XYZ file of C-alpha atoms in Angstrom:
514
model
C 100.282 145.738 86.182
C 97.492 147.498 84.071
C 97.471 147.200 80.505
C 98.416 150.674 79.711
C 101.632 150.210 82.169
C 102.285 146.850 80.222
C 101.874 148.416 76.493
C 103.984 151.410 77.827
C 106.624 148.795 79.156
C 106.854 146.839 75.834
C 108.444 148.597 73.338
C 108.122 151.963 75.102
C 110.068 154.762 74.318
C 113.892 155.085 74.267
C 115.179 158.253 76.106
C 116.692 159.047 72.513
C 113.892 158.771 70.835
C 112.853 161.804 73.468
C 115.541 163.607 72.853
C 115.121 163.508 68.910
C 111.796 164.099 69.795
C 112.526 167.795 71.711
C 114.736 168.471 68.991
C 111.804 168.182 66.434
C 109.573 170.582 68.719
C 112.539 173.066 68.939
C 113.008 173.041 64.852
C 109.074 173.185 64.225
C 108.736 176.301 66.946
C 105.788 178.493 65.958
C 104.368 176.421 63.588
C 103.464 173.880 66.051
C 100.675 176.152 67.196
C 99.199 176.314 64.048
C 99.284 172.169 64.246
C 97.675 172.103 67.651
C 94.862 174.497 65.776
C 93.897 172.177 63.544
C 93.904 169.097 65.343
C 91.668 170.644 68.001
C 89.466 171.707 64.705
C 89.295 168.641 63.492
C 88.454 166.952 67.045
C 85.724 169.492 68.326
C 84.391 170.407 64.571
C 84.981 173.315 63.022
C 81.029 174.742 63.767
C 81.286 173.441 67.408
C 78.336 169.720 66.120
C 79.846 168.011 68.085
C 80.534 169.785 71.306
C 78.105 168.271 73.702
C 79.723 169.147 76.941
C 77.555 171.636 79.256
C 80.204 173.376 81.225
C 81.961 176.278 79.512
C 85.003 176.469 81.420
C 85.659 172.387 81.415
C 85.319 172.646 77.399
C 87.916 175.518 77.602
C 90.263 173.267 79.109
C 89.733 170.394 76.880
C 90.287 172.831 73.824
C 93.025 173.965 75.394
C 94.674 170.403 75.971
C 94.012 169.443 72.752
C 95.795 172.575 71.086
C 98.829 171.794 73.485
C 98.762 167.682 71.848
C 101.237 168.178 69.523
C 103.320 170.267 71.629
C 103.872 167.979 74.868
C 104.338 165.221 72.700
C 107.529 166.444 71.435
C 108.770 168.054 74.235
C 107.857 165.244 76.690
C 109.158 164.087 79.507
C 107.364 161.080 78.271
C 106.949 159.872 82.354
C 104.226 158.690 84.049
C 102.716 162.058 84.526
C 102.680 162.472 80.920
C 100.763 159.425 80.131
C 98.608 160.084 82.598
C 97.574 163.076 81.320
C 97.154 161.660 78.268
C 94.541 159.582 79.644
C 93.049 162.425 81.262
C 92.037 163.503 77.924
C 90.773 160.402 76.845
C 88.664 160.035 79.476
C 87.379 163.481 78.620
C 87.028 162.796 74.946
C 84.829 159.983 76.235
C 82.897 161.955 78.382
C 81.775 164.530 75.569
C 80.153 162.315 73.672
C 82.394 162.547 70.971
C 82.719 159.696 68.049
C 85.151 157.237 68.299
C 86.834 157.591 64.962
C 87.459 161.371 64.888
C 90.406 161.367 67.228
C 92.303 158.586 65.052
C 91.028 161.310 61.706
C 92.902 163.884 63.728
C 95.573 162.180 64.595
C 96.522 160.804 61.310
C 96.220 164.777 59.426
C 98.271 165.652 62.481
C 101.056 162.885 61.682
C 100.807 164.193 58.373
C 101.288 167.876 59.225
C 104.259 166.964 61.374
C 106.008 164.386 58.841
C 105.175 167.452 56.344
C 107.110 169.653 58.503
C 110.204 167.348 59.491
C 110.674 166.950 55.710
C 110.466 170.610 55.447
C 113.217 170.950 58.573
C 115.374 168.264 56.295
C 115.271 170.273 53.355
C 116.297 173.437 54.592
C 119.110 171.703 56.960
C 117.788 172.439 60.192
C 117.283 168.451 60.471
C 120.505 166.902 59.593
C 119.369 163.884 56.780
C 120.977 161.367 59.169
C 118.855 161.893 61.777
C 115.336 162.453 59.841
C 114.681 158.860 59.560
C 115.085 158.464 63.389
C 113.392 161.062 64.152
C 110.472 159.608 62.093
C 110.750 156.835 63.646
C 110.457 158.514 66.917
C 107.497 160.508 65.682
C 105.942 156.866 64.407
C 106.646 155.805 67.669
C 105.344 158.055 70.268
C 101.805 158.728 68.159
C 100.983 154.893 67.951
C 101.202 154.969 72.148
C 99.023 157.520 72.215
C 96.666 156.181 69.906
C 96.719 153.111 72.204
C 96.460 154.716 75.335
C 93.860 156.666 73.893
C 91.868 153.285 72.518
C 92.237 151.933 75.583
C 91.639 154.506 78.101
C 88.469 155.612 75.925
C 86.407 152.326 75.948
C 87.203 151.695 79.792
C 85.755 154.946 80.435
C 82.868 154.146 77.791
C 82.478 151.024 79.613
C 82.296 151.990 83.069
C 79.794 155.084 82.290
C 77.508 152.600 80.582
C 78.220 150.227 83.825
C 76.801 153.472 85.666
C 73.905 154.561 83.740
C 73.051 150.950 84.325
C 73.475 150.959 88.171
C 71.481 154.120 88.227
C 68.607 152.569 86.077
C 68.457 149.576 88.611
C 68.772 151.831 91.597
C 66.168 154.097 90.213
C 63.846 151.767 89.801
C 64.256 149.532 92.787
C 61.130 148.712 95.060
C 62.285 150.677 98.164
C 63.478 154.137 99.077
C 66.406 154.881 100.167
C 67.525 157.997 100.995
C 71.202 159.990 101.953
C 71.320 162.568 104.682
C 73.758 165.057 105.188
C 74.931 166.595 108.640
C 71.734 168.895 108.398
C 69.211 166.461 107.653
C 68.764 167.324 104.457
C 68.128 164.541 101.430
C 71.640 164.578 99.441
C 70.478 161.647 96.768
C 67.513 159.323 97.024
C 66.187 156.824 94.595
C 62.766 157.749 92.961
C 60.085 157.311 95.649
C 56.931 155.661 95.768
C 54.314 157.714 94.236
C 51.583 156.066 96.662
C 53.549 156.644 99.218
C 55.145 159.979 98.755
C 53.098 161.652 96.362
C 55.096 163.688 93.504
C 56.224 166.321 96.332
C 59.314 164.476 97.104
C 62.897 166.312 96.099
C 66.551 165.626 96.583
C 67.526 169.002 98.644
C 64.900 169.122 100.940
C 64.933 168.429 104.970
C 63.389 164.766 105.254
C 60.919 165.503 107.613
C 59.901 167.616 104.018
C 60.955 164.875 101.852
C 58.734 161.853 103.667
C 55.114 162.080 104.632
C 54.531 163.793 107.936
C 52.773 161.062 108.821
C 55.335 158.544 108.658
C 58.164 161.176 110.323
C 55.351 161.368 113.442
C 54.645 157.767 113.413
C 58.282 156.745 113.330
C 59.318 159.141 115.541
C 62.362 159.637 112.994
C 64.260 162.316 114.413
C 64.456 160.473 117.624
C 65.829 157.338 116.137
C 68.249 159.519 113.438
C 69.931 161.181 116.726
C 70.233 157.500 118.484
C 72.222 156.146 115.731
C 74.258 159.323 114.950
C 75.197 159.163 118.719
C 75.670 155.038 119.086
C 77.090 155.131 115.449
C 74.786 151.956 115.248
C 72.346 150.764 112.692
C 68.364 151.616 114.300
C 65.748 149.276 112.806
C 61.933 150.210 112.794
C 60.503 146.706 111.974
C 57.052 148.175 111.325
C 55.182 151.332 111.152
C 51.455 151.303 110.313
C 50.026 154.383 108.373
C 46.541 155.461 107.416
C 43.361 153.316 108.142
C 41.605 150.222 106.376
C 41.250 149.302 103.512
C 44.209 151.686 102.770
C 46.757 150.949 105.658
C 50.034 151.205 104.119
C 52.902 148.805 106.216
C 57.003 149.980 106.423
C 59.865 149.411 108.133
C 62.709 151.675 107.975
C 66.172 151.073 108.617
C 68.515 154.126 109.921
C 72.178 153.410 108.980
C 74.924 155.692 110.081
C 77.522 156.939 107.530
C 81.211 157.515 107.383
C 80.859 160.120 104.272
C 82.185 163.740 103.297
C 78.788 164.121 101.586
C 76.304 161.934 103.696
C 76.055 161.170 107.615
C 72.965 158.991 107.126
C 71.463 156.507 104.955
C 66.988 156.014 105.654
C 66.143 152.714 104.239
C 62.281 152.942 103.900
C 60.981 149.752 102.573
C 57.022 149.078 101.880
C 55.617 145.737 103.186
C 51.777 146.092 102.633
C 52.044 143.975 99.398
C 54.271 141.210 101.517
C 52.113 141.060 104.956
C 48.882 141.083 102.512
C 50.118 138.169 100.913
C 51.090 136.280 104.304
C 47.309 137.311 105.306
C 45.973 135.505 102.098
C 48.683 132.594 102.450
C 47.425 131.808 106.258
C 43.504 132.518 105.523
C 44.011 129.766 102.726
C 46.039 127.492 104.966
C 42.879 128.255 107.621
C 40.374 127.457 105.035
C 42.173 124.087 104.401
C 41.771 123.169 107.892
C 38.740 124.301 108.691
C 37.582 122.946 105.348
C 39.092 119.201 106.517
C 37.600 119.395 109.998
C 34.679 120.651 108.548
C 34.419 117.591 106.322
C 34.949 115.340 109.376
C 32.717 116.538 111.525
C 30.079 116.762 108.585
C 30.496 113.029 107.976
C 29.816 112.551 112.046
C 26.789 114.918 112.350
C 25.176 113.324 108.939
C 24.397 109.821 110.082
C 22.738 110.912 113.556
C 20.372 113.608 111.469
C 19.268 110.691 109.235
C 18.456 108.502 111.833
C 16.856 111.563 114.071
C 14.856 112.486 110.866
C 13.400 108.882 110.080
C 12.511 108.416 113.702
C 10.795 112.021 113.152
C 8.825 110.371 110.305
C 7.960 107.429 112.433
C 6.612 109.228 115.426
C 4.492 111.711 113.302
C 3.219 109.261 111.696
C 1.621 107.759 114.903
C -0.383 110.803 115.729
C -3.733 111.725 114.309
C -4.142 114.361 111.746
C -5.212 117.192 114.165
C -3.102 116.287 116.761
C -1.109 119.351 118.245
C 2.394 117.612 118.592
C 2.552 117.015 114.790
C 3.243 120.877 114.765
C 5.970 120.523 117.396
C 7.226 117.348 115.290
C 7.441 119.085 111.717
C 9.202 122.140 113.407
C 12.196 119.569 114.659
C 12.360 118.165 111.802
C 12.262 121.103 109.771
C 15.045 122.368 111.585
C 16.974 118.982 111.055
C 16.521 119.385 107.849
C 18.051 122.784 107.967
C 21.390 121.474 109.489
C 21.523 118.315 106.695
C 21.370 121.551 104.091
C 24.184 122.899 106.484
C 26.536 119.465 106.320
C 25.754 119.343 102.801
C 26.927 122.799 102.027
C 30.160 122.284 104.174
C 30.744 118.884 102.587
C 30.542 120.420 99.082
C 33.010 123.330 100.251
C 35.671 120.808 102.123
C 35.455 118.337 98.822
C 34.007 119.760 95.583
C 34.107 116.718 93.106
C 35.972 116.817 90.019
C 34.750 118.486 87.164
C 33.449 116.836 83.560
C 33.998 120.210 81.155
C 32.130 119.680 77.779
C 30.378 121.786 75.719
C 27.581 123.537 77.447
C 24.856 125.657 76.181
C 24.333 128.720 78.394
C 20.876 130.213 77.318
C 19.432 126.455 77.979
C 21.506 126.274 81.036
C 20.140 129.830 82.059
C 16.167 128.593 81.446
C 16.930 125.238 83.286
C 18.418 126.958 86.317
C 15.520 129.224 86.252
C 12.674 126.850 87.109
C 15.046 125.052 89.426
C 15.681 127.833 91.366
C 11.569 128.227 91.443
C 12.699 132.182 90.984
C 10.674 134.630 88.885
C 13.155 136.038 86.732
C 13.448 137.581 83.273
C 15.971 136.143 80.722
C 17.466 138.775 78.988
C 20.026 139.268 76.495
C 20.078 135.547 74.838
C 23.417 135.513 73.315
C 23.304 131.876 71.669
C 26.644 130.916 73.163
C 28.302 127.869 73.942
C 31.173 127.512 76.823
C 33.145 124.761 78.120
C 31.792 123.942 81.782
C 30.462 121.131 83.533
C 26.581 121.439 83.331
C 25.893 120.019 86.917
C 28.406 122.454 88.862
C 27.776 125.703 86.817
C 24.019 124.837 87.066
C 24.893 124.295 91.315
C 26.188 127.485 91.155
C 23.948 129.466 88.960
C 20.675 127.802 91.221
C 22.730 129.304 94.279
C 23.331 132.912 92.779
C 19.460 132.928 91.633
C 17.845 131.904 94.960
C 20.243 134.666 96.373
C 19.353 136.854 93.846
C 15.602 136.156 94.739
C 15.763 136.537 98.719
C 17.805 139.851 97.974
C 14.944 141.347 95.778
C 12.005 140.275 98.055
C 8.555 139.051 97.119
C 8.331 142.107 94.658
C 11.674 142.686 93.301
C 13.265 142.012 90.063
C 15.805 139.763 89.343
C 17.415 139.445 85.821
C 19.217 136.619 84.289
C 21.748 137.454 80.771
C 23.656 135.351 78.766
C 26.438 137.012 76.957
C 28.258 138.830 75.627
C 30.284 135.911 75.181
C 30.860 132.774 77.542
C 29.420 134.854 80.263
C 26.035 134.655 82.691
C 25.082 137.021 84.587
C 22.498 137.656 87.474
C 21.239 140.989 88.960
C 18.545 141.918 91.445
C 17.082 145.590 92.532
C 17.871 144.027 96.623
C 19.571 146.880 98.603
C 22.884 145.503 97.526
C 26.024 144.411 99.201
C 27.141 146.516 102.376
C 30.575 147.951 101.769
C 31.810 146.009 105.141
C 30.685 142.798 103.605
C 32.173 143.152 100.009
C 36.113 142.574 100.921
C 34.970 139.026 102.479
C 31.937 138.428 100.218
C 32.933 135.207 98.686
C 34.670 133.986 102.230
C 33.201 130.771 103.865
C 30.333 131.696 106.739
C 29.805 135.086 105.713
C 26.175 136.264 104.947
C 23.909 138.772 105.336
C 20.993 137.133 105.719
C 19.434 136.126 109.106
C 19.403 132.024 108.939
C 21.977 132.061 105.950
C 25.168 129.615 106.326
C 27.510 132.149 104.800
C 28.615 129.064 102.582
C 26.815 129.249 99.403
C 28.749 132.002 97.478
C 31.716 130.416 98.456
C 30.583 127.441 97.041
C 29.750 128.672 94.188
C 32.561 130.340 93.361
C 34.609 127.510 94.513
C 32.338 125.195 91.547
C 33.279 128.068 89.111
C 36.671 128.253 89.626
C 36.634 124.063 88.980
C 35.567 124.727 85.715
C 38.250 127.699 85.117
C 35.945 130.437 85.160
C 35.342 133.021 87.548
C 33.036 134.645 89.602
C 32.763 138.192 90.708
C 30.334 141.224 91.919
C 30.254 143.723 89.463
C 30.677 147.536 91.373
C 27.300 148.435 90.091
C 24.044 146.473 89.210
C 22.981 146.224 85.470
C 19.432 145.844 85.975
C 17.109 147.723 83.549
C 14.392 147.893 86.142
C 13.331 148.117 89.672
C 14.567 150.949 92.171
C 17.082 149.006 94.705
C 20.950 149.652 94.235
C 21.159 145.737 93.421
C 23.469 143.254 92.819
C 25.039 141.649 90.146
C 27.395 138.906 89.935
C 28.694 137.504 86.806
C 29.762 133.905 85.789
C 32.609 134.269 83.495
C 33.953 131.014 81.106
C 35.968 129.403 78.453
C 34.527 129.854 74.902
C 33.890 126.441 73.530
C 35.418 127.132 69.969
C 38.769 128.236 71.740
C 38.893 125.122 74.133
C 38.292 123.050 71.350
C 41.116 125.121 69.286
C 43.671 124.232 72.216
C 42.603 120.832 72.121
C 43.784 120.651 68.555
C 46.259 122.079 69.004
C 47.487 120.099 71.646
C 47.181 116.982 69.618
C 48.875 118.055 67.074
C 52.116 119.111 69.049
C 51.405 115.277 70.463
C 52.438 113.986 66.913
């Protein structure tokens, strides 16, 4: 049972409290027009504030049923169709907009107009004196109901369109598209659709081979599948659709779903999956790395011993030659080229493990001239921001050597290479090279790729791997900064933890200890 059939049940009305009721609305005639009037006035406002409802003919009906209030609820029959369309109005009321409190206003100055006039019925004798006080009663009666039905039915109504707005907000906004079609194919609702995707074009009342990209219509052959599961009356599933070419491939799957609907026949689930199967490409290429990166160690650790001992025994047998003798040439080639694949175990050592870092204060303009004549390049130190960063000095100096020497073999003999410190806890490095190819950026800083003719392809992702340690970062900049030179460049930048914040986090870290 409801709670408006329980509050109706309990006390409800007495059929004689109906009948004194119709008796009332017989005495009052006429003048029970000029109450319906005003409690209409008083409802809608007299200047029409607070009529918010946009269609005239619905707001001529709800004037209407509010003029006719006072009328039905003497005459009655007080049934369920009567209470029914009592809540009709509420819901209506509720549905305008209009505040809470005025109906209860109007209500009361109606009960007051009515009282006014049973007293008037008394006095002249059409209301015999020993009924007036029942038929107040009645009156008393029958208005608190409708107030209740009215409170009742109102803030259900209020409830469930806020319920709604709320459901249409979440729909709105979810991360798919999904989209109703009617028998001719044309979009009857659709949530808001990805702009990437669908550009601003997209409209609820257009075909959708209109609505969705041609593209995606071709590629999914869509009005193919839409016929198949119109005629099986089964769901169709398109687990993936491929559109446009790298880097901007865009991934979907749609999912056709027949519909058993006066206003839809089918419902196009269209659901994006770029962002997921990108994710599961970075997830495995890590899980790669951590392999490779453990075999890599392994293997390192077998091929190291064997170069040592290949390299002294090098040493030993050039050493029994004579100064001008023509195999020491041969010799010091092998062993320059063992040397070249220690430099390689080394580098794929320091990938697999990277030790642990030891951050302390670090200046960066000393660190920048130290790494300098380390990496025995010619470069200019610019910009010496007097800034010191959190980092440890041996792996951000690894690193920096690395990005220099690159920096260097970019440029050539007569390039320029630039070193800056600042603004802030930042280093950066540019050269006038020819740059980074476009194919190459995407997988710059992946293990074993290089442009360079001998190179390992490790050391960039060794250094950013040492950066990282420290919690910095390390990135190429779209465009070089260099102030000279006439190559399109490079320039990477070194980015770190100021030291006066780190040590601020310290603190306060010790305090919260306390």
């Amino acid at each position: 049972m409801s709670p408006i059939q329980e509050l109706l049940k309990h006390p409800g009305l007495e059929p004689e409290d109906s009948l004194r009721l119709a008796t009332l609305e017989r005495i009052v005639g006429s003048r029970l027009a000029l109450v319906g009037r005003g409690f209409q006035d008083d409802i809608m406002g007299r200047g029409g504030e607070h009529l918010l409802y946009r269609d005239a003919e619905d707001t001529q009906q709800f004037r209407a049923m509010l003029r006719a209030w006072p009328t039905e609820m003497l005459r009655g029959p007080h049934d369920d169709a009567y209470w029914e369309r009592r809540q009709d109005i509420a819901r209506r009321y509720a549905q305008l907009g209009l505040p809470h409190w005025q109906i209860f206003t109007a209500a009361a100055r109606m009960m007051d107009s009515l009282t006014e006039v049973a007293f008037g019925a008394q006095a002249h004798g059409s209301l015999p004196a020993r009924d007036a006080c029942a038929t107040l009663q009645a009156l008393n009666r029958v208005m608190s109901l409708e107030q209740a039905v009215f409170n009742i039915t109102y803030h259900r109504t209020r409830e469930a369109r806020k319920l709604r707005t709320l459901q249409d907000v979440i729909v709105t906004n979810m991360p798919v598209t999904v989209l109703c079609l009617d028998a001719a194919g044309e979009v009857m609702a659709a949530t808001r659709p990805s702009a990437r995707l669908f550009g601003d074009k997209a409209r609820v009342g257009q075909r959708f081979d209109a609505f969705l990209p041609p593209a995606l219509v071709e590629a999914a052959d869509l009005p193919s599948h839409i016929g198949r599961a119109l005629a099986t009356r089964r769901e169709v599933t398109i687990p993936r659709i491929q559109l446009g070419q790298p880097p901007d491939t865009r991934h979907l799957r749609i999912n056709i779903v027949p519909l058993e609907h006066p206003l839809a026949h089918v419902l196009l689930h269209v659901e994006e999956l770029t962002d997921v199967l990108e994710a599961e490409a970075r997830a495995q290429q890590a899980e790669s790395l951590a392999r490779i990166g453990a075999l890599a160690a392994n293997v390192a650790h077998e091929i190291r011993n064997p170069l040592a001992a290949i390299s002294l025994t090098l040493q030993v047998i050039a050493r029994s030659f004579d100064e001008d003798d023509r195999r020491r040439g041969i010799i010091d080639k092998v062993e320059a080229q063992v040397h070249r694949l220690d430099r390689l175990v080394t580098d794929l050592l320091d990938y697999a493990r990277p030790p642990e870092p030891a951050i302390q204060p670090v200046d960066l303009t000393r660190m920048a001239e130290e790494s300098i004549s380390l990496s025995n390049t010619r470069a200019l130190l610019l910009d010496r921001d007097p800034m010191t960063a959190m980092a440890d000095p041996h792996l951000l100096q690894s690193a920096l050597v690395n990005l220099l020497q690159n920096a260097r073999d970019a440029a050539g003999e007569h390039g320029v290479v630039e070193l800056r410190v600042g603004p802030g806890p930042r280093i950066v490095v540019v050269d006038d090279g020819p740059g980074i190819a476009p194919e190459i950026r995407p997988r710059l800083f992946s293990p074993f790729v290089t442009s360079k003719a001998r190179g390992t392809g490790l050391g960039l992702a060794i250094s950013r791997k040492l950066v990282e340690a420290q919690h910095g970062t390390l990135t190429l900049q779209e465009h070089a900064l260099h102030m000279h030179g006439a190559g399109p460049g490079a320039c990477f930048v070194i980015t770190l933890s100021a030291a006066q914040s780190a040590r601020a986090s310290r603190g306060d870290s010790a305090e919260r200890s306390d």
